[in-house]
Coordinates of C-alpha atoms in Angstrom, one line a residue:
M1 CA 100.7 92.1 75.8
D2 CA 99.5 88.6 75.6
G3 CA 99.8 88.0 71.9
R4 CA 96.3 89.3 71.1
W5 CA 95.8 92.2 68.8
Y6 CA 94.2 95.4 70.2
D7 CA 92.1 97.9 68.3
Y8 CA 93.5 101.3 69.3
A9 CA 90.6 103.2 67.7
L10 CA 88.3 101.2 70.0
L11 CA 90.5 101.9 73.0
Y12 CA 90.5 105.7 72.1
T13 CA 86.7 105.7 71.9
L14 CA 86.3 103.9 75.2
L15 CA 88.7 106.3 76.9
R16 CA 86.9 109.3 75.3
I17 CA 83.6 108.1 76.7
I18 CA 85.1 107.7 80.2
Y19 CA 86.6 111.2 79.9
E20 CA 83.4 112.8 78.9
K21 CA 81.4 111.1 81.7
Q22 CA 84.1 112.2 84.1
L23 CA 83.8 115.8 83.0
A24 CA 80.1 115.6 83.5
G25 CA 80.6 114.4 87.1
Q26 CA 79.2 110.9 86.3
T27 CA 80.8 107.6 87.1
V28 CA 80.9 104.9 84.4
G29 CA 80.9 101.1 84.9
L30 CA 82.1 98.5 82.4
R31 CA 78.6 97.5 81.3
D32 CA 77.5 101.2 80.9
L33 CA 80.7 101.8 78.9
W34 CA 79.9 98.8 76.6
L35 CA 76.3 100.0 76.0
E36 CA 77.4 103.6 75.4
Y37 CA 80.0 102.5 72.9
R38 CA 77.4 100.5 71.0
D39 CA 75.0 103.4 71.0
R40 CA 77.5 106.0 69.8
T41 CA 79.2 104.0 67.1
G42 CA 76.5 101.6 66.0
I43 CA 79.1 98.8 66.0
K44 CA 78.0 95.6 67.7
V45 CA 81.1 94.9 69.7
N46 CA 81.3 92.0 72.2
Y47 CA 81.3 92.8 75.9
Y48 CA 84.5 90.8 76.4
T49 CA 86.3 92.8 73.7
V50 CA 85.5 96.0 75.6
K51 CA 86.6 94.3 78.9
R52 CA 89.9 93.2 77.4
H53 CA 90.7 96.7 76.1
I54 CA 89.9 98.2 79.4
E55 CA 92.1 95.7 81.2
L56 CA 94.9 96.7 78.8
A57 CA 94.2 100.4 79.7
I58 CA 94.4 99.5 83.4
D59 CA 97.6 97.6 82.9
R60 CA 99.1 100.6 81.1
G61 CA 98.0 103.0 83.8
L62 CA 95.5 104.9 81.6
V63 CA 92.4 103.9 83.7
E64 CA 91.9 103.3 87.4
R65 CA 89.3 100.8 88.6
S66 CA 87.5 101.2 91.9
G67 CA 84.8 99.2 93.5
T68 CA 83.7 95.7 92.7
R69 CA 80.0 95.7 91.8
P70 CA 79.6 97.8 89.8
T71 CA 83.2 98.6 88.9
K72 CA 83.8 102.3 88.5
L73 CA 86.3 103.4 86.0
K74 CA 88.3 106.7 86.2
L75 CA 90.8 108.1 83.7
T76 CA 94.2 108.9 85.1
K77 CA 96.4 111.9 84.0
K78 CA 98.2 109.5 81.6
G79 CA 94.9 108.5 80.2
V80 CA 93.8 112.1 79.6
D81 CA 97.1 112.7 77.8
Y82 CA 96.5 109.6 75.7
V83 CA 93.1 110.9 74.6
F84 CA 94.5 114.3 73.6
L85 CA 97.4 112.6 71.7
F86 CA 94.9 110.6 69.7
E87 CA 92.9 113.7 69.0
R88 CA 95.9 115.5 67.6
L89 CA 96.8 112.4 65.5
S90 CA 93.3 112.3 64.0
E91 CA 93.5 116.0 63.2
L92 CA 96.8 115.5 61.4
I93 CA 95.4 112.6 59.4
R94 CA 92.4 114.5 58.1

C-alpha cells in the first residue's frame, strides 16, 4: 500500500464485473471495465481511480493482466475467492 485509501466496495464491484464477463467468455479491458462500472452503478468515477484499484488487485494477485493494447484482465482463483467472500459478507450484513 502506498498510503492512499482504497474503496473495497469499488474493488468488489470491479472484480464482479470481470468475473461475470469471464463467465460469459468475454475479455474485458481497463477502459471497458471503467465504462461498465459507470453504467451499472451510475457513479461517475474517475478512470485513474479504477486503474489504481485494478493495480492494487494485480499486486495482491487477484487479477492477471495480459496484452498491452488493449490490456486484458482475468480473475485468478484468489480473485474468485475474494468475490465470493464479499458476497457472503454482504449477505451477513443485510
